[in-house]
Short mmCIF file of N, CA and C and ligand atoms in Angstrom, two decimals:
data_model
loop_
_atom_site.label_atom_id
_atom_site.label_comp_id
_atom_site.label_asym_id
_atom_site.label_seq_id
_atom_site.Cartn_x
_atom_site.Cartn_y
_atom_site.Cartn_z
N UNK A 1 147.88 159.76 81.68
CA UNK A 1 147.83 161.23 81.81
C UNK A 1 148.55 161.63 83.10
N UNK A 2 149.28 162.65 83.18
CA UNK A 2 150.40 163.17 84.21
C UNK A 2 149.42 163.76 85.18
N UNK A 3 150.34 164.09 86.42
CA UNK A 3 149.08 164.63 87.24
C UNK A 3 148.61 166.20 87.26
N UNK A 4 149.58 166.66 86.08
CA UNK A 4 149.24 168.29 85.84
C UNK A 4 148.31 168.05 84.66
N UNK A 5 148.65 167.22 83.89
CA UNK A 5 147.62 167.03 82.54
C UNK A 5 145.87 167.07 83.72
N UNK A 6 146.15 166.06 84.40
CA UNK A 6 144.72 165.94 85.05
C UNK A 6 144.40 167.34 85.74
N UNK A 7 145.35 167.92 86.22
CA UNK A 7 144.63 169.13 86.98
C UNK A 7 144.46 169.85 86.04
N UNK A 8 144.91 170.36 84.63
CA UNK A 8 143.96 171.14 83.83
C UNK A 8 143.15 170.63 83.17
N UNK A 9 142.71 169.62 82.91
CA UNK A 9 141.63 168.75 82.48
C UNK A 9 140.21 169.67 83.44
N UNK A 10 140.85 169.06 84.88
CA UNK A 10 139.96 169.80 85.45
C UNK A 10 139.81 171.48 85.53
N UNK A 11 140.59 172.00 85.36
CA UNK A 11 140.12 173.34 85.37
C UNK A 11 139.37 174.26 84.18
N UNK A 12 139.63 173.03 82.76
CA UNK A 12 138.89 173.19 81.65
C UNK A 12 137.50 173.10 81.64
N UNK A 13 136.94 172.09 82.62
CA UNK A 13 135.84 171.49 83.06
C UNK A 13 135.57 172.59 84.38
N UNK A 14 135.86 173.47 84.86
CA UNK A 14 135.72 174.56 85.86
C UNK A 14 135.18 175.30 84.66
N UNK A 15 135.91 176.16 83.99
CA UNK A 15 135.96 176.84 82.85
C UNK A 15 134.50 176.62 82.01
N UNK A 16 134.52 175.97 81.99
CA UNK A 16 133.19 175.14 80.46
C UNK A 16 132.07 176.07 81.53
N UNK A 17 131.99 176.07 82.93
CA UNK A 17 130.85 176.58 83.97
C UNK A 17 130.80 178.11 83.07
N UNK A 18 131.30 179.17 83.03
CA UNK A 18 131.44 180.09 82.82
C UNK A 18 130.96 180.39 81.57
N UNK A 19 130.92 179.22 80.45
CA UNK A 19 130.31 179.87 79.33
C UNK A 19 129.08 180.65 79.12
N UNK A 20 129.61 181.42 78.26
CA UNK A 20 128.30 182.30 77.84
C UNK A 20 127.66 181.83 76.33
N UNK A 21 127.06 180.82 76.61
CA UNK A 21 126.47 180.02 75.10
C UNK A 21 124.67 180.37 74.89
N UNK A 22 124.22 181.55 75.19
CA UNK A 22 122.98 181.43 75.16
C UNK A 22 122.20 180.76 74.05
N UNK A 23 122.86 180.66 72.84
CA UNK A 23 122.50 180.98 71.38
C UNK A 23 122.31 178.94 71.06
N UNK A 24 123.88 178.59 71.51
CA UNK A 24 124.27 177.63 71.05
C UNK A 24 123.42 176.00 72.73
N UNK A 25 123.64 176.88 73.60
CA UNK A 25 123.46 176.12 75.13
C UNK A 25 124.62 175.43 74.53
N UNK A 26 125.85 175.40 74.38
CA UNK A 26 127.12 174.27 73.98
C UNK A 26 127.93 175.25 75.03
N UNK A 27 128.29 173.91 76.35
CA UNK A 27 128.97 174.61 76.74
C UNK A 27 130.47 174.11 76.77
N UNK A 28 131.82 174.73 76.35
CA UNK A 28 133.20 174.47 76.29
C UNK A 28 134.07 175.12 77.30
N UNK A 29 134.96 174.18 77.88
CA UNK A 29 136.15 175.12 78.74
C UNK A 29 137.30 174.64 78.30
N UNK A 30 138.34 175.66 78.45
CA UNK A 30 139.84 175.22 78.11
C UNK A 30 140.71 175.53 79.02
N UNK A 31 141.84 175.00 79.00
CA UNK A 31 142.56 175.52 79.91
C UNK A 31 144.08 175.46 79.28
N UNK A 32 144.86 176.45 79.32
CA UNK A 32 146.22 176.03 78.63
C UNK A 32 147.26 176.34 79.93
N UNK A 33 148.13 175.30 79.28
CA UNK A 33 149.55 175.08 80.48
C UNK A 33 150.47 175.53 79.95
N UNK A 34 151.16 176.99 80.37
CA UNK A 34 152.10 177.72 79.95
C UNK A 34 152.71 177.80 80.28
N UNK A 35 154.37 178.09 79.28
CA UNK A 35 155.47 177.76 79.40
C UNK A 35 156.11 178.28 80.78
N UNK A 36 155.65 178.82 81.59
CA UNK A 36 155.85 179.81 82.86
C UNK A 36 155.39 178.34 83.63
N UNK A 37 154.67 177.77 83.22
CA UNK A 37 153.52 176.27 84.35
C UNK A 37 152.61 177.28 84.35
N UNK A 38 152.02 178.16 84.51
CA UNK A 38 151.23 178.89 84.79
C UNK A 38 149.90 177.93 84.32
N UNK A 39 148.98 178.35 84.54
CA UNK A 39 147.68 178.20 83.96
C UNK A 39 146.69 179.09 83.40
N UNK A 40 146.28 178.94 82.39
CA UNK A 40 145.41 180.09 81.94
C UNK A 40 143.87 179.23 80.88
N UNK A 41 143.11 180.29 81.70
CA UNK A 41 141.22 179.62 81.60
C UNK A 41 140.82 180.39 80.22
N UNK A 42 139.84 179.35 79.65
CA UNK A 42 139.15 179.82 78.31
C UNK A 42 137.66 179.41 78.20
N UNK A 43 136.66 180.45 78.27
CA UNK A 43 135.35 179.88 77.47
C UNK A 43 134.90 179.88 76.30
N UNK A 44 133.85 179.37 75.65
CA UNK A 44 133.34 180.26 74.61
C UNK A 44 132.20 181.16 74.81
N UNK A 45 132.41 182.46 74.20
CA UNK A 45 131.68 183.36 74.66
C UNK A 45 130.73 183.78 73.48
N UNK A 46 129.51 183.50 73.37
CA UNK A 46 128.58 183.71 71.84
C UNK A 46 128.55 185.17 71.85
N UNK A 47 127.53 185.70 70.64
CA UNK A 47 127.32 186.96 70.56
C UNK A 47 125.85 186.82 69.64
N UNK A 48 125.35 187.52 69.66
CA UNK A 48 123.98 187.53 68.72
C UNK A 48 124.01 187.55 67.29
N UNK A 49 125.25 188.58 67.26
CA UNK A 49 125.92 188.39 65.74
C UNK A 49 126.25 187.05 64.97
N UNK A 50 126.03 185.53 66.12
CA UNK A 50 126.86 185.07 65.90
C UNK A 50 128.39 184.57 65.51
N UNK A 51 128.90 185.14 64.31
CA UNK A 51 130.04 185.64 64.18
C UNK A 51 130.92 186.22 64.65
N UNK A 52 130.59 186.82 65.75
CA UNK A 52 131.82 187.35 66.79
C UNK A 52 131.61 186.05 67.96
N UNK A 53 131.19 184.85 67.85
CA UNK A 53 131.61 184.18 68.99
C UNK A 53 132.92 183.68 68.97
N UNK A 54 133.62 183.67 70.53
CA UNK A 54 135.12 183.18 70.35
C UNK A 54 135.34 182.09 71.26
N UNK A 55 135.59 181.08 70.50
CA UNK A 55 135.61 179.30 71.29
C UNK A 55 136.35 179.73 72.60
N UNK A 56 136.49 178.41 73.15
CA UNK A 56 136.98 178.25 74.66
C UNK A 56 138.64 178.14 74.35
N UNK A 57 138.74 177.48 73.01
CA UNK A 57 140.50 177.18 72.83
C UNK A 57 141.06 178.70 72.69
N UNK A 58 140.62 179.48 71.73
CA UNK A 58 141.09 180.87 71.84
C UNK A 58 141.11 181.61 72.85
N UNK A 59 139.74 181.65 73.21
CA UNK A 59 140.09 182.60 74.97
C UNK A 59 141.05 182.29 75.53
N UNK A 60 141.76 180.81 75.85
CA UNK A 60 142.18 180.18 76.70
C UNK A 60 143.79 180.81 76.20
N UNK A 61 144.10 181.08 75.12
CA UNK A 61 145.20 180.96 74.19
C UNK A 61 145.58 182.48 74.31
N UNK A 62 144.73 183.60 73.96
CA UNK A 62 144.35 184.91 73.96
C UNK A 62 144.21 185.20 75.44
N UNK A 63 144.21 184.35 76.81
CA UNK A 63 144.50 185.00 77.62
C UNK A 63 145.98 184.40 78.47
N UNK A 64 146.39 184.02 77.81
CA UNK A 64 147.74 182.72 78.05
C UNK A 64 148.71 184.37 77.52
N UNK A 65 148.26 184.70 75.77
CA UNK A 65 149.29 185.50 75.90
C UNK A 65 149.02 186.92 76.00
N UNK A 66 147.99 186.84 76.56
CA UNK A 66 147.72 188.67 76.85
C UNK A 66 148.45 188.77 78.08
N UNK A 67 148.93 187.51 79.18
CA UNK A 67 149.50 187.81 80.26
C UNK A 67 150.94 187.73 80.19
N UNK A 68 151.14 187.79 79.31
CA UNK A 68 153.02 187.29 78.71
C UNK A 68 153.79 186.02 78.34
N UNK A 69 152.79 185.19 78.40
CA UNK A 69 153.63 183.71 77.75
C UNK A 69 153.66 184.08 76.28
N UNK A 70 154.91 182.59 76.66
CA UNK A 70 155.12 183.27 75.03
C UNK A 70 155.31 181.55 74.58
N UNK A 71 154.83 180.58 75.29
CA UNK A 71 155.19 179.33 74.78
C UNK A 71 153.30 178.93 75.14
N UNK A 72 153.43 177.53 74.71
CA UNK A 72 152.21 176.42 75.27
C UNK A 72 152.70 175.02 75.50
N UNK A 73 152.61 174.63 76.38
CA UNK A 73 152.86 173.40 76.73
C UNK A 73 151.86 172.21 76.22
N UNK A 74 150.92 172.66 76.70
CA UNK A 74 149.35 171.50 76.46
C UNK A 74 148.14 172.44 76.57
N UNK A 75 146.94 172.40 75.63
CA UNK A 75 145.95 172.50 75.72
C UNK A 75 144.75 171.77 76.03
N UNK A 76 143.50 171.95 76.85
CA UNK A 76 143.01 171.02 77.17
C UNK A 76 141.61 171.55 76.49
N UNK A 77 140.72 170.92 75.57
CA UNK A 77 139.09 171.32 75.20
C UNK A 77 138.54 170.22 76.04
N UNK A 78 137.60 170.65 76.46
CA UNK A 78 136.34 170.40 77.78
C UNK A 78 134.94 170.53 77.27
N UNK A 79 134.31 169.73 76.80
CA UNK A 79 132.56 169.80 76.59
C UNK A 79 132.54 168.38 77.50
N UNK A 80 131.09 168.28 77.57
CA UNK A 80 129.89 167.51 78.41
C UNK A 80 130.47 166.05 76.76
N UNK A 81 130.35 166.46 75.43
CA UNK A 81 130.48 165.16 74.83
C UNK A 81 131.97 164.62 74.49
N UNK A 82 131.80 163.49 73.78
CA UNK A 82 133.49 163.05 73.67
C UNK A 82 133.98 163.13 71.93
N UNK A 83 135.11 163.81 71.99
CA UNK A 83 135.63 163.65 70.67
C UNK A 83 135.04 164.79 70.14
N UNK A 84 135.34 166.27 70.97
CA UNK A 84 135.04 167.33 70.06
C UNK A 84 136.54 167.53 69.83
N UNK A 85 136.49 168.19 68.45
CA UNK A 85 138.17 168.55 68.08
C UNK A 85 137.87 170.26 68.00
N UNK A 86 138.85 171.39 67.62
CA UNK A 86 139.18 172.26 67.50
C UNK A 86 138.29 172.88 66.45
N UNK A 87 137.76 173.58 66.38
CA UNK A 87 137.21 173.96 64.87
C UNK A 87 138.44 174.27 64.26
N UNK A 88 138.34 174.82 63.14
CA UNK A 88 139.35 175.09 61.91
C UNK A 88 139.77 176.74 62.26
N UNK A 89 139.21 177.62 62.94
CA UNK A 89 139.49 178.80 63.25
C UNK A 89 140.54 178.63 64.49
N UNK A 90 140.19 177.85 64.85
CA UNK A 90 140.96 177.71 66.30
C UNK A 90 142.00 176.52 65.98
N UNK A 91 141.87 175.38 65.41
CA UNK A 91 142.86 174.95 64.39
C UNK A 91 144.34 175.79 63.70
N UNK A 92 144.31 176.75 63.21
CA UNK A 92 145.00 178.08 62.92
C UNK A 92 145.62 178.59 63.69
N UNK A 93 144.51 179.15 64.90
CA UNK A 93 145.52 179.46 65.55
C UNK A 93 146.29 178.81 66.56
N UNK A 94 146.13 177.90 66.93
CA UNK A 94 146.48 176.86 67.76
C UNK A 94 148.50 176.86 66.93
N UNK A 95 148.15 176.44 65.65
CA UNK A 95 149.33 176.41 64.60
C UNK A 95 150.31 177.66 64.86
N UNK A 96 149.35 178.58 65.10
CA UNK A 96 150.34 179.85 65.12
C UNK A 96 151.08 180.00 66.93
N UNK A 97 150.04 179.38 67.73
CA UNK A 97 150.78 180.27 69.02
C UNK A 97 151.26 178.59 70.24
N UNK A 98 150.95 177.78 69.50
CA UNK A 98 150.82 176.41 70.25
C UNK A 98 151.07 175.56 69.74
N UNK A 99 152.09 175.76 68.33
CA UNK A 99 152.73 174.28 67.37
C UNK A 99 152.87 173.48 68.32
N UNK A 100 154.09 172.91 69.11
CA UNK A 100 154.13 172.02 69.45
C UNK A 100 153.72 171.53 70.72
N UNK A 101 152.62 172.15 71.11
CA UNK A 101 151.40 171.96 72.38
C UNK A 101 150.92 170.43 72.21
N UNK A 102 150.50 169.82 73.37
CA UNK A 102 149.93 168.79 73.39
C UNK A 102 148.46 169.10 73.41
N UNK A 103 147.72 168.47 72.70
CA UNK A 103 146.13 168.94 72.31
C UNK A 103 145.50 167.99 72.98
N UNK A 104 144.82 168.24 74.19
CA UNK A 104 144.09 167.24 74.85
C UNK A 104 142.93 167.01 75.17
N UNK A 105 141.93 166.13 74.38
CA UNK A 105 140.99 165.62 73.48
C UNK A 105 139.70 164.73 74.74
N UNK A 106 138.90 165.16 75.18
CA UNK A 106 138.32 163.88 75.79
C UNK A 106 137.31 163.04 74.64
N UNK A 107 137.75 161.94 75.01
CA UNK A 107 137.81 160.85 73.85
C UNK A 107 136.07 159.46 74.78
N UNK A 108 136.20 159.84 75.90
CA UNK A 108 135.05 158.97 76.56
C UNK A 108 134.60 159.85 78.32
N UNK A 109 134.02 158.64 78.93
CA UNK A 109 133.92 159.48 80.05
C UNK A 109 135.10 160.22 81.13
N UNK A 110 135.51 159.09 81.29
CA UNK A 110 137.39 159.40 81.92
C UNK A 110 138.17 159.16 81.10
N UNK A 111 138.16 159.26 79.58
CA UNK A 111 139.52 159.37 78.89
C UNK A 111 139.59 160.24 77.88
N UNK A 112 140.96 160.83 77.48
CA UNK A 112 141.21 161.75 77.50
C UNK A 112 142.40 161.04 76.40
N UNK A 113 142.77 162.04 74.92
CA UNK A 113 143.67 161.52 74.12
C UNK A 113 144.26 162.68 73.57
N UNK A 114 146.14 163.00 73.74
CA UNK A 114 146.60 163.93 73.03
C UNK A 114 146.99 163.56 71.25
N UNK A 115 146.83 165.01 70.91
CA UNK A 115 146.86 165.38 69.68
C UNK A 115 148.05 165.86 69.38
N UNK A 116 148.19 166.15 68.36
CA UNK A 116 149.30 167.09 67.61
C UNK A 116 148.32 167.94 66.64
N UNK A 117 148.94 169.77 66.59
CA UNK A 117 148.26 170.12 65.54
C UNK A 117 148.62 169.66 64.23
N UNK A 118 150.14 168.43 64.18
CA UNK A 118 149.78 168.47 62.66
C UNK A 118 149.06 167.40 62.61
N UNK A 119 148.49 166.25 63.31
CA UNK A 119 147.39 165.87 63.46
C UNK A 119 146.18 166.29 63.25
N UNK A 120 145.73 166.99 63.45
CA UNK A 120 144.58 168.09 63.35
C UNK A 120 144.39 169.04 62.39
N UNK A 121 145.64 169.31 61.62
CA UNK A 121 145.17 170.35 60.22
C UNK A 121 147.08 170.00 59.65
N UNK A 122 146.56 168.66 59.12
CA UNK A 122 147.69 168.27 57.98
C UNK A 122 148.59 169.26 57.21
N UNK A 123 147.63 169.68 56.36
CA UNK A 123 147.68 170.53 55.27
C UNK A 123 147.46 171.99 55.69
N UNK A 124 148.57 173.06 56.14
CA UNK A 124 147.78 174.01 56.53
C UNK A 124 148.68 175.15 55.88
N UNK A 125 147.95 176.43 55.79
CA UNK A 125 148.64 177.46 55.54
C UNK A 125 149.68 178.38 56.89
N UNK A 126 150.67 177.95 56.79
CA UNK A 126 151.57 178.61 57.72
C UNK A 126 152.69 179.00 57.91
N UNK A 127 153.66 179.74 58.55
CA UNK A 127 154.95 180.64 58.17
C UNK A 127 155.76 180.52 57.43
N UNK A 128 155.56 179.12 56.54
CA UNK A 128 156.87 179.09 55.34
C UNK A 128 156.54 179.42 53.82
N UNK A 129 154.76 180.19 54.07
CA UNK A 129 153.92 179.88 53.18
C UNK A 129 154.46 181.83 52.82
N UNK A 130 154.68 182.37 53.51
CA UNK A 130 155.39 183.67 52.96
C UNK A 130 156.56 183.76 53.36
N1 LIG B 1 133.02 175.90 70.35
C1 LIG B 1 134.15 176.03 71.09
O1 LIG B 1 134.23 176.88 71.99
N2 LIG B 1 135.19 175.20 70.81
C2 LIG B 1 135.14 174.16 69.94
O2 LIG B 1 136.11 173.45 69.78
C3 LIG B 1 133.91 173.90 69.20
C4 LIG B 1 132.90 174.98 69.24
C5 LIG B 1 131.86 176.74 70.69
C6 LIG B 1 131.56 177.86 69.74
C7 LIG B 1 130.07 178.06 70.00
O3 LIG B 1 129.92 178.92 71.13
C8 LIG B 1 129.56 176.69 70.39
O4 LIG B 1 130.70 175.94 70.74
C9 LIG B 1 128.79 175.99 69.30
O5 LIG B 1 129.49 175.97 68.12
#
């Protein structure tokens, strides 16, 4: 792992602090590395509705381009366990705003394994599909 991969590793793991999981206590941080180098932070934020909660990969993604990127370099998901992947909502969009992003996975205590989204959702519905 590069030594920027490691510094957003860590700032995903900054990030995960901030969740608002009352519902779930699951707490996630993300962090994405944008095409600027920039950095941009993601939690997941629950809601009572349940259904309006929005993972840590989206925030992270949704505030990457609310500030004007327009690329992704690498994404990083951050929980306390190993080998959480993307849900399928965030799967999607990942496809849409972060194709060829490096998806970076903690896999044990200090390790850490990139992905590909077509790794992660083979089969998917996306821009050649209209
Ligand atoms: N969650 C994420 O933020 N990202 C994931 O990749 C998996 C799930 C959140 C959503 C919810 O707040 C909690 O984890 C439990 O599902």
């Amino acid at each position: 792992m590069n030594t920027k991969y490691k510094q957003i590793i860590k700032k995903a793991y900054e990030a995960s602090k901030y969740s608002y999981s009352p519902y779930s206590k699951f707490a996630v941080g993300s962090a994405v590395l944008a095409g600027s180098g920039k950095i941009y932070l993601g939690t997941n934020i629950e809601n009572v509705s349940y259904g309006l909660t929005n993972c840590a990969e989206r925030s992270a993604l949704f505030n990457a381009f609310s500030n004007g990127e327009k690329q992704v370099k690498a994404i990083v998901i951050w929980t306390s366990l190993f080998k959480v992947f993307p849900c399928g909502a965030c799967c999607q969009v990942i496809l849409e705003l972060a194709e060829n992003a490096d998806i970076i996975i903690k896999t044990g205590k200090d390790s850490f394994k990139i992905f590909k989204i077509k790794d992660l959702l083979p089969h998917s519905f996306n821009r050649q599909n209209l």
